[in-house]
Short mmCIF file of C-alpha atoms and ligand atoms in Angstrom, two decimals:
data_model
loop_
_atom_site.label_atom_id
_atom_site.label_comp_id
_atom_site.label_asym_id
_atom_site.label_seq_id
_atom_site.Cartn_x
_atom_site.Cartn_y
_atom_site.Cartn_z
CA MET Q 47 -35.95 15.89 21.54
CA SER Q 48 -36.20 19.70 21.38
CA THR Q 49 -33.87 21.72 19.16
CA ILE Q 50 -30.31 21.69 20.49
CA ARG Q 51 -28.82 25.15 21.02
CA VAL Q 52 -25.13 25.22 20.09
CA VAL Q 53 -22.49 27.83 20.86
CA VAL Q 54 -19.34 27.76 18.74
CA ALA Q 55 -16.40 28.67 20.99
CA GLY Q 56 -13.44 29.80 18.89
CA TYR Q 57 -13.81 30.84 15.30
CA GLY Q 58 -11.21 29.53 12.86
CA ASN Q 59 -11.33 26.80 10.21
CA VAL Q 60 -13.11 24.22 12.38
CA GLY Q 61 -15.44 26.90 13.79
CA ARG Q 62 -16.46 27.87 10.24
CA GLY Q 63 -16.97 24.18 9.50
CA VAL Q 64 -19.32 23.84 12.49
CA LEU Q 65 -21.46 26.72 11.22
CA ALA Q 66 -21.72 25.01 7.83
CA SER Q 67 -22.47 21.65 9.45
CA LEU Q 68 -25.27 23.06 11.63
CA GLU Q 69 -27.05 24.06 8.41
CA ASN Q 70 -27.27 20.34 7.56
CA ASN Q 71 -28.46 19.25 11.00
CA PRO Q 72 -32.04 20.48 11.43
CA ASP Q 73 -32.27 19.28 15.03
CA MET Q 74 -29.67 21.92 16.00
CA VAL Q 75 -29.51 25.69 15.95
CA LEU Q 76 -26.60 28.11 16.27
CA ALA Q 77 -27.20 30.09 19.48
CA GLY Q 78 -24.10 32.23 18.99
CA ILE Q 79 -20.33 32.41 18.62
CA VAL Q 80 -17.88 33.23 21.39
CA SER Q 81 -14.35 34.27 20.60
CA ARG Q 82 -11.30 35.93 22.12
CA SER Q 83 -11.52 38.34 19.18
CA PRO Q 84 -15.22 39.06 18.63
CA GLU Q 85 -14.55 42.14 16.47
CA ARG Q 86 -12.65 39.96 13.98
CA VAL Q 87 -15.52 37.46 13.86
CA LYS Q 88 -18.18 40.16 13.47
CA LYS Q 89 -16.41 41.37 10.31
CA GLU Q 90 -17.05 37.94 8.77
CA ILE Q 91 -20.43 37.02 10.25
CA SER Q 92 -23.64 38.98 10.64
CA ASN Q 93 -27.05 38.10 12.13
CA VAL Q 94 -25.44 35.91 14.81
CA PRO Q 95 -24.61 37.04 18.37
CA VAL Q 96 -20.83 37.17 18.84
CA LEU Q 97 -19.63 37.54 22.43
CA LEU Q 98 -16.34 37.58 24.30
CA MET Q 99 -15.26 34.04 25.16
CA ASN Q 100 -13.82 34.94 28.59
CA ASP Q 101 -17.21 36.22 29.86
CA ILE Q 102 -18.43 32.65 30.24
CA GLU Q 103 -21.21 33.21 32.76
CA GLN Q 104 -22.56 36.10 30.72
CA TRP Q 105 -22.73 34.26 27.38
CA VAL Q 106 -24.11 31.11 28.96
CA SER Q 107 -26.93 33.14 30.52
CA GLU Q 108 -27.54 35.19 27.35
CA LEU Q 109 -27.26 32.49 24.70
CA ARG Q 110 -28.66 29.56 26.78
CA PRO Q 111 -26.61 26.86 24.98
CA ASP Q 112 -27.23 23.15 25.52
CA VAL Q 113 -23.67 22.53 24.41
CA ALA Q 114 -20.58 24.49 23.35
CA ILE Q 115 -18.44 23.14 20.53
CA LEU Q 116 -14.88 24.22 21.31
CA CYS Q 117 -12.92 24.96 18.15
CA GLY Q 118 -9.71 26.41 19.58
CA GLY Q 119 -6.25 25.08 18.79
CA SER Q 120 -5.02 21.98 20.62
CA LYS Q 121 -1.58 23.29 21.48
CA ASN Q 122 -2.40 26.38 23.55
CA ASP Q 123 -6.16 27.03 23.52
CA LEU Q 124 -8.04 23.86 24.51
CA PRO Q 125 -5.74 22.90 27.44
CA GLU Q 126 -6.86 26.17 29.09
CA GLN Q 127 -10.35 26.69 27.68
CA THR Q 128 -12.07 23.31 28.06
CA ALA Q 129 -11.73 22.81 31.81
CA ASN Q 130 -12.87 26.42 32.29
CA ILE Q 131 -15.89 26.38 29.99
CA CYS Q 132 -17.18 22.97 31.15
CA ARG Q 133 -17.72 24.48 34.58
CA PHE Q 134 -20.79 26.20 33.05
CA VAL Q 135 -21.96 24.26 29.98
CA ASN Q 136 -21.63 20.84 28.28
CA THR Q 137 -18.74 20.84 25.82
CA VAL Q 138 -17.30 18.94 22.86
CA ASP Q 139 -13.76 19.41 21.55
CA SER Q 140 -11.23 17.97 19.14
CA PHE Q 141 -8.03 18.11 21.24
CA ASP Q 142 -5.61 16.14 19.09
CA ASN Q 143 -2.28 15.94 20.91
CA HIS Q 144 -2.48 12.15 21.28
CA SER Q 145 0.32 11.73 23.80
CA CYS Q 146 -1.31 14.24 26.20
CA ILE Q 147 -4.87 12.83 26.06
CA PRO Q 148 -4.70 10.90 29.38
CA GLN Q 149 -3.73 14.04 31.35
CA TYR Q 150 -6.18 16.18 29.38
CA PHE Q 151 -8.98 13.68 30.13
CA GLU Q 152 -8.17 13.81 33.87
CA LYS Q 153 -8.16 17.61 34.00
CA VAL Q 154 -11.46 17.95 32.12
CA ASN Q 155 -13.06 15.03 33.96
CA THR Q 156 -12.31 16.67 37.31
CA ALA Q 157 -13.84 19.99 36.20
CA ALA Q 158 -16.90 18.48 34.47
CA THR Q 159 -17.64 16.05 37.28
CA ALA Q 160 -17.54 18.92 39.80
CA SER Q 161 -19.92 21.05 37.71
CA GLY Q 162 -22.24 18.18 36.72
CA LYS Q 163 -21.64 18.78 32.99
CA VAL Q 164 -20.75 16.44 30.13
CA SER Q 165 -17.48 17.10 28.30
CA VAL Q 166 -16.77 15.01 25.23
CA ILE Q 167 -13.07 15.36 24.50
CA SER Q 168 -10.66 14.60 21.67
CA THR Q 169 -13.09 13.79 18.94
CA GLY Q 170 -12.86 14.38 15.21
CA TRP Q 171 -11.54 11.85 12.76
CA ASP Q 172 -8.27 11.19 14.61
CA PRO Q 173 -8.43 11.19 17.53
CA GLY Q 174 -12.06 10.30 17.26
CA VAL Q 175 -13.46 7.95 14.62
CA PHE Q 176 -10.06 6.37 14.01
CA SER Q 177 -9.65 5.76 17.76
CA MET Q 178 -12.88 3.77 17.71
CA GLU Q 179 -11.81 1.84 14.60
CA ARG Q 180 -8.48 0.94 16.24
CA VAL Q 181 -10.28 -0.40 19.29
CA LEU Q 182 -12.82 -2.35 17.20
CA ALA Q 183 -10.12 -3.92 15.01
CA ASN Q 184 -8.09 -4.94 18.02
CA SER Q 185 -11.17 -6.37 19.77
CA PHE Q 186 -12.28 -8.37 16.72
CA LEU Q 187 -8.76 -9.64 15.94
CA PRO Q 188 -7.27 -10.26 19.40
CA GLY Q 189 -3.52 -9.79 19.46
CA SER Q 190 -3.53 -7.62 16.34
CA ARG Q 191 -2.29 -4.08 16.33
CA ALA Q 192 -4.30 -1.42 14.52
CA TYR Q 193 -2.26 1.25 12.79
CA GLY Q 194 -3.29 4.70 11.51
CA PHE Q 195 -1.70 6.06 8.35
CA TYR Q 196 -2.38 9.55 6.97
CA GLY Q 197 -1.63 11.40 3.76
CA LEU Q 198 -1.79 8.43 1.42
CA GLY Q 199 -1.69 10.40 -1.86
CA GLU Q 200 1.27 12.00 -3.60
CA ASN Q 201 0.74 15.41 -1.98
CA GLY Q 202 0.12 14.01 1.48
CA GLY Q 203 -2.60 15.41 3.74
CA LEU Q 204 -2.78 18.76 5.47
CA SER Q 205 -2.60 18.36 9.26
CA MET Q 206 -4.46 21.23 10.90
CA GLY Q 207 -3.14 20.53 14.41
CA HIS Q 208 0.46 20.55 13.19
CA SER Q 209 -0.14 23.65 11.06
CA ASP Q 210 -1.66 25.32 14.11
CA ALA Q 211 1.42 24.32 16.16
CA LEU Q 212 3.74 25.85 13.53
CA ARG Q 213 1.82 29.12 13.62
CA THR Q 214 2.43 29.47 17.37
CA ILE Q 215 6.21 29.83 16.80
CA ALA Q 216 7.60 33.37 17.05
CA GLY Q 217 8.52 34.72 13.61
CA VAL Q 218 6.10 32.43 11.72
CA LEU Q 219 3.47 34.43 9.82
CA ASP Q 220 1.68 31.47 8.25
CA ALA Q 221 2.36 27.78 7.75
CA ARG Q 222 1.02 24.47 6.48
CA GLN Q 223 2.15 20.98 7.35
CA TYR Q 224 1.60 18.02 5.05
CA THR Q 225 1.80 14.52 6.46
CA HIS Q 226 3.03 11.72 4.18
CA ALA Q 227 2.40 8.05 4.93
CA ILE Q 228 5.37 5.73 4.41
CA HIS Q 229 3.81 3.16 2.07
CA ALA Q 230 6.38 0.42 2.69
CA SER Q 231 5.18 0.42 6.30
CA ILE Q 232 1.51 0.01 5.27
CA ASP Q 233 2.58 -3.03 3.24
CA LYS Q 234 4.27 -4.56 6.28
CA VAL Q 235 1.05 -4.28 8.26
CA ARG Q 236 -1.02 -5.75 5.40
CA ASN Q 237 1.45 -8.64 5.23
CA GLY Q 238 0.59 -9.49 8.83
CA GLU Q 239 3.99 -8.60 10.27
CA ASN Q 240 2.46 -6.49 13.12
CA PRO Q 241 5.67 -4.44 13.24
CA ALA Q 242 6.72 -2.36 16.26
CA PHE Q 243 6.97 0.99 14.50
CA THR Q 244 8.27 4.20 15.97
CA PRO Q 245 6.13 7.19 14.84
CA GLY Q 246 8.89 8.14 12.42
CA ASP Q 247 8.69 4.75 10.69
CA MET Q 248 5.12 5.48 9.63
CA HIS Q 249 5.07 9.13 8.52
CA GLU Q 250 7.17 12.01 7.34
CA ARG Q 251 6.27 15.65 7.88
CA VAL Q 252 6.76 18.39 5.31
CA CYS Q 253 6.31 22.00 6.45
CA PHE Q 254 5.81 25.11 4.32
CA VAL Q 255 6.51 28.20 6.40
CA VAL Q 256 6.11 31.92 5.72
CA ALA Q 257 8.60 33.68 8.00
CA ALA Q 258 8.55 37.33 9.05
CA PRO Q 259 11.13 39.39 7.09
CA ASP Q 260 13.40 39.79 10.14
CA ALA Q 261 12.93 36.25 11.47
CA ASP Q 262 15.83 33.90 12.17
CA LYS Q 263 15.01 30.94 9.88
CA GLU Q 264 17.57 28.63 11.47
CA LYS Q 265 16.04 29.25 14.88
CA ILE Q 266 12.53 28.60 13.52
CA THR Q 267 13.70 25.37 11.87
CA ALA Q 268 15.33 24.16 15.09
CA GLU Q 269 12.20 24.97 17.06
CA ILE Q 270 10.04 23.05 14.59
CA VAL Q 271 12.12 19.88 14.27
CA ASN Q 272 12.62 19.68 18.04
CA MET Q 273 8.98 20.33 19.02
CA PRO Q 274 8.07 17.43 21.33
CA GLY Q 275 5.17 15.24 20.22
CA TYR Q 276 4.47 17.21 17.05
CA PHE Q 277 7.74 17.03 15.04
CA ALA Q 278 10.64 15.70 17.11
CA PRO Q 279 9.86 12.00 16.49
CA TYR Q 280 9.63 12.38 12.67
CA LYS Q 281 11.78 13.07 9.66
CA THR Q 282 10.67 16.68 9.18
CA THR Q 283 11.45 18.90 6.21
CA VAL Q 284 11.02 22.66 6.58
CA ASN Q 285 10.57 24.75 3.41
CA PHE Q 286 10.38 28.53 3.64
CA VAL Q 287 8.04 30.02 1.05
CA SER Q 288 6.49 33.41 0.32
CA ALA Q 289 2.93 34.17 1.37
CA GLU Q 290 1.92 34.24 -2.33
CA GLU Q 291 3.46 30.81 -2.99
CA LEU Q 292 1.74 29.32 0.04
CA LYS Q 293 -1.61 30.69 -1.13
CA GLU Q 294 -1.18 29.63 -4.77
CA LYS Q 295 0.27 26.14 -4.38
CA TYR Q 296 -1.03 24.97 -1.06
CA SER Q 297 -4.70 25.85 -0.77
CA GLY Q 298 -7.68 23.93 0.62
CA PHE Q 299 -7.73 21.40 3.43
CA PRO Q 300 -7.47 17.93 1.87
CA HIS Q 301 -6.69 14.97 4.06
CA ASP Q 302 -7.17 11.24 4.16
CA GLY Q 303 -6.24 8.28 6.29
CA LEU Q 304 -6.40 4.59 6.88
CA VAL Q 305 -6.79 2.39 9.92
CA VAL Q 306 -5.37 -1.01 9.10
CA ALA Q 307 -5.00 -4.14 11.21
CA SER Q 308 -3.90 -7.67 10.39
CA GLY Q 309 -4.29 -10.76 12.49
CA ILE Q 310 -5.62 -14.26 12.46
CA THR Q 311 -8.81 -16.08 13.24
CA GLY Q 312 -8.89 -19.62 14.61
CA LYS Q 313 -5.61 -21.49 14.30
CA GLY Q 314 -4.09 -19.22 11.69
CA ASN Q 315 -6.43 -18.05 8.95
CA PRO Q 316 -5.23 -14.59 7.94
CA ALA Q 317 -7.63 -11.72 8.58
CA GLY Q 318 -7.48 -8.01 7.87
CA ILE Q 319 -9.60 -4.99 8.71
CA GLU Q 320 -9.31 -1.61 7.02
CA TYR Q 321 -11.24 1.62 7.42
CA ARG Q 322 -10.52 4.60 5.19
CA CYS Q 323 -11.61 8.24 5.19
CA GLN Q 324 -11.07 10.76 2.41
CA TRP Q 325 -11.87 14.39 3.07
CA GLY Q 326 -11.94 17.27 0.59
CA SER Q 327 -12.08 19.52 3.66
CA ASN Q 328 -10.55 18.29 6.90
CA PRO Q 329 -12.06 21.10 9.05
CA GLU Q 330 -15.55 20.53 7.65
CA ALA Q 331 -15.22 16.78 8.23
CA THR Q 332 -13.99 17.39 11.79
CA ALA Q 333 -16.88 19.79 12.31
CA ASN Q 334 -19.44 17.23 11.12
CA ILE Q 335 -18.07 14.73 13.65
CA LEU Q 336 -18.06 17.35 16.44
CA VAL Q 337 -21.70 18.21 15.69
CA ALA Q 338 -22.78 14.56 15.92
CA HIS Q 339 -20.94 14.36 19.26
CA ALA Q 340 -22.70 17.53 20.44
CA ARG Q 341 -26.00 15.67 19.94
CA ALA Q 342 -24.61 12.75 21.95
CA ALA Q 343 -23.32 15.07 24.71
CA VAL Q 344 -26.79 16.56 25.17
CA ARG Q 345 -28.34 13.08 25.32
CA LEU Q 346 -25.82 11.99 27.94
CA ALA Q 347 -26.47 15.17 29.94
CA ASN Q 348 -30.23 14.61 29.72
CA GLU Q 349 -29.64 11.19 31.30
CA GLY Q 350 -27.90 12.89 34.22
CA ARG Q 351 -24.43 11.75 33.21
CA LYS Q 352 -21.43 13.97 34.01
CA GLY Q 353 -17.67 14.11 33.57
CA ALA Q 354 -15.40 13.60 30.55
CA PHE Q 355 -16.22 11.15 27.77
CA THR Q 356 -14.49 10.03 24.61
CA ILE Q 357 -15.99 8.45 21.50
CA LEU Q 358 -15.21 5.07 23.10
CA ASP Q 359 -17.68 5.76 25.91
CA ILE Q 360 -20.66 6.73 23.73
CA PRO Q 361 -23.15 4.34 22.07
CA PRO Q 362 -23.15 5.08 18.29
CA ALA Q 363 -26.96 5.46 18.29
CA TYR Q 364 -26.49 8.64 20.36
CA PHE Q 365 -24.81 10.32 17.37
CA SER Q 366 -27.75 9.68 15.06
CA THR Q 367 -30.91 11.68 14.46
CA LEU Q 368 -32.70 8.41 13.69
CA SER Q 369 -34.96 6.70 16.19
CA LYS Q 370 -34.16 3.30 17.65
CA GLU Q 371 -36.94 1.81 15.45
CA GLU Q 372 -35.45 3.34 12.29
CA LEU Q 373 -31.97 2.17 13.22
CA LEU Q 374 -33.19 -1.38 13.86
CA LYS Q 375 -35.21 -1.49 10.64
CA HIS Q 376 -32.86 0.12 8.14
CA TRP Q 377 -29.32 0.26 9.49
CA MET Q 378 -28.60 -3.02 11.19
N1 LIG L 529 -9.37 15.38 16.17
C1 LIG L 529 -9.28 15.67 14.88
O1 LIG L 529 -9.51 14.81 14.03
C2 LIG L 529 -8.96 17.07 14.43
C3 LIG L 529 -8.98 17.34 13.06
C4 LIG L 529 -8.72 18.65 12.66
C5 LIG L 529 -8.43 19.65 13.59
N2 LIG L 529 -8.39 19.33 14.91
C6 LIG L 529 -8.06 20.37 15.92
O2 LIG L 529 -8.79 21.55 15.68
C7 LIG L 529 -7.98 22.64 16.12
C8 LIG L 529 -8.46 23.91 15.45
O3 LIG L 529 -8.12 23.91 14.07
P1 LIG L 529 -8.38 25.19 13.15
O4 LIG L 529 -7.84 24.89 11.83
O5 LIG L 529 -9.77 25.64 13.28
O6 LIG L 529 -7.42 26.26 13.85
P2 LIG L 529 -7.42 27.81 13.59
O7 LIG L 529 -8.10 28.17 12.32
O8 LIG L 529 -6.02 28.26 13.81
O9 LIG L 529 -8.31 28.35 14.82
C9 LIG L 529 -7.97 28.12 16.16
C10 LIG L 529 -8.40 29.33 16.98
O10 LIG L 529 -7.58 30.45 16.65
C11 LIG L 529 -8.35 31.65 16.64
N3 LIG L 529 -8.25 32.24 15.31
C12 LIG L 529 -8.59 31.67 14.12
N4 LIG L 529 -8.32 32.51 13.10
C13 LIG L 529 -7.81 33.64 13.67
C14 LIG L 529 -7.34 34.88 13.14
N5 LIG L 529 -7.36 35.13 11.83
N6 LIG L 529 -6.87 35.79 14.02
C15 LIG L 529 -6.86 35.56 15.34
N7 LIG L 529 -7.29 34.41 15.90
C16 LIG L 529 -7.76 33.47 15.07
C17 LIG L 529 -9.79 31.25 16.96
O11 LIG L 529 -10.04 31.47 18.35
P3 LIG L 529 -10.79 32.80 18.82
O12 LIG L 529 -12.04 32.91 17.99
O13 LIG L 529 -11.05 32.58 20.27
O14 LIG L 529 -9.88 33.95 18.57
C18 LIG L 529 -9.82 29.76 16.69
O15 LIG L 529 -10.73 29.07 17.50
C19 LIG L 529 -6.56 22.24 15.75
O16 LIG L 529 -5.63 22.76 16.67
C20 LIG L 529 -6.59 20.72 15.83
O17 LIG L 529 -6.00 20.33 17.03
C21 LIG L 529 -8.65 18.07 15.35
#
């Protein structure tokens, strides 16, 4: 397979992670970055072409990408950008608003099928790897439910999608959202109870928000706790902090999570499946997963496939740089 040319579309935390990840994937090369704010990106990056994201036909012709890794935010960016960009080039994205994935899939599938491109959507660690683990657990233990828990440690885990959603609120200058798993609920699953949880039974959300000096904090709080999908279903605590406090106490991007399922085999032997990830850097981990999916997207495209795909539709060997012979010999 020839070297895969990758464009990074959108340059924030995940975009930076993709650049770092490409350094560790010698079968890929960074063809360029496209952004809505190229001047901002050029201040941080040199020796890489940086073009305006909206000029899609121009950057596709100039940079000749095999695939674009879309690193925009899930709340406002990807719902507009993906269906537009996949009209011209294969794409991969990490859209993470779980409840909207069916509609998002339909919209992107329509655009990518019409253009003959491959668009791998909603991948990362969750949705993404955890989605696959949920499906595997449920398939191997029929009748079981697979549950995802996040933020297992004392400080919880930083959710980038929820932090991104907070930063879209008027009057919010910066923000971080830590997810905390409710451990009593994990125990119920491990005990084989297969409980019917509401989202709020499984996690709490703690927000640290830097508000503009003239902002109405009560209004911001109401907007946060009532935000559909992101915060409304959870017990959500909003703490207003200074920019300095946010920087000092809440740095880095740690996150972790667990997929856990309990069921039975045969006539009642208890069985459990667990899969755990721990990330020192959530955006770098997400980026590594996106890059492996970019490889898979190009392979699917080279087979003449088109339309939208999720991790569930892709054979795991397509993610790997290893040959079929190597996989059979060393990894089975
Ligand atoms: N599926 C998963 O497991 C998973 C895990 C983690 C994250 N995610 C998703 O990844 C998305 C992106 O996360 P992120 O942390 O990279 O978001 P982010 O840093 O806020 O970046 C999002 C976009 O905002 C723009 N941007 C970034 N910094 C900016 C700045 N200083 N000034 C102006 N614009 C700026 C960039 O677009 P332009 O370059 O076009 O301006 C960038 O692509 C999240 O919304 C989340 O949904 C998914």
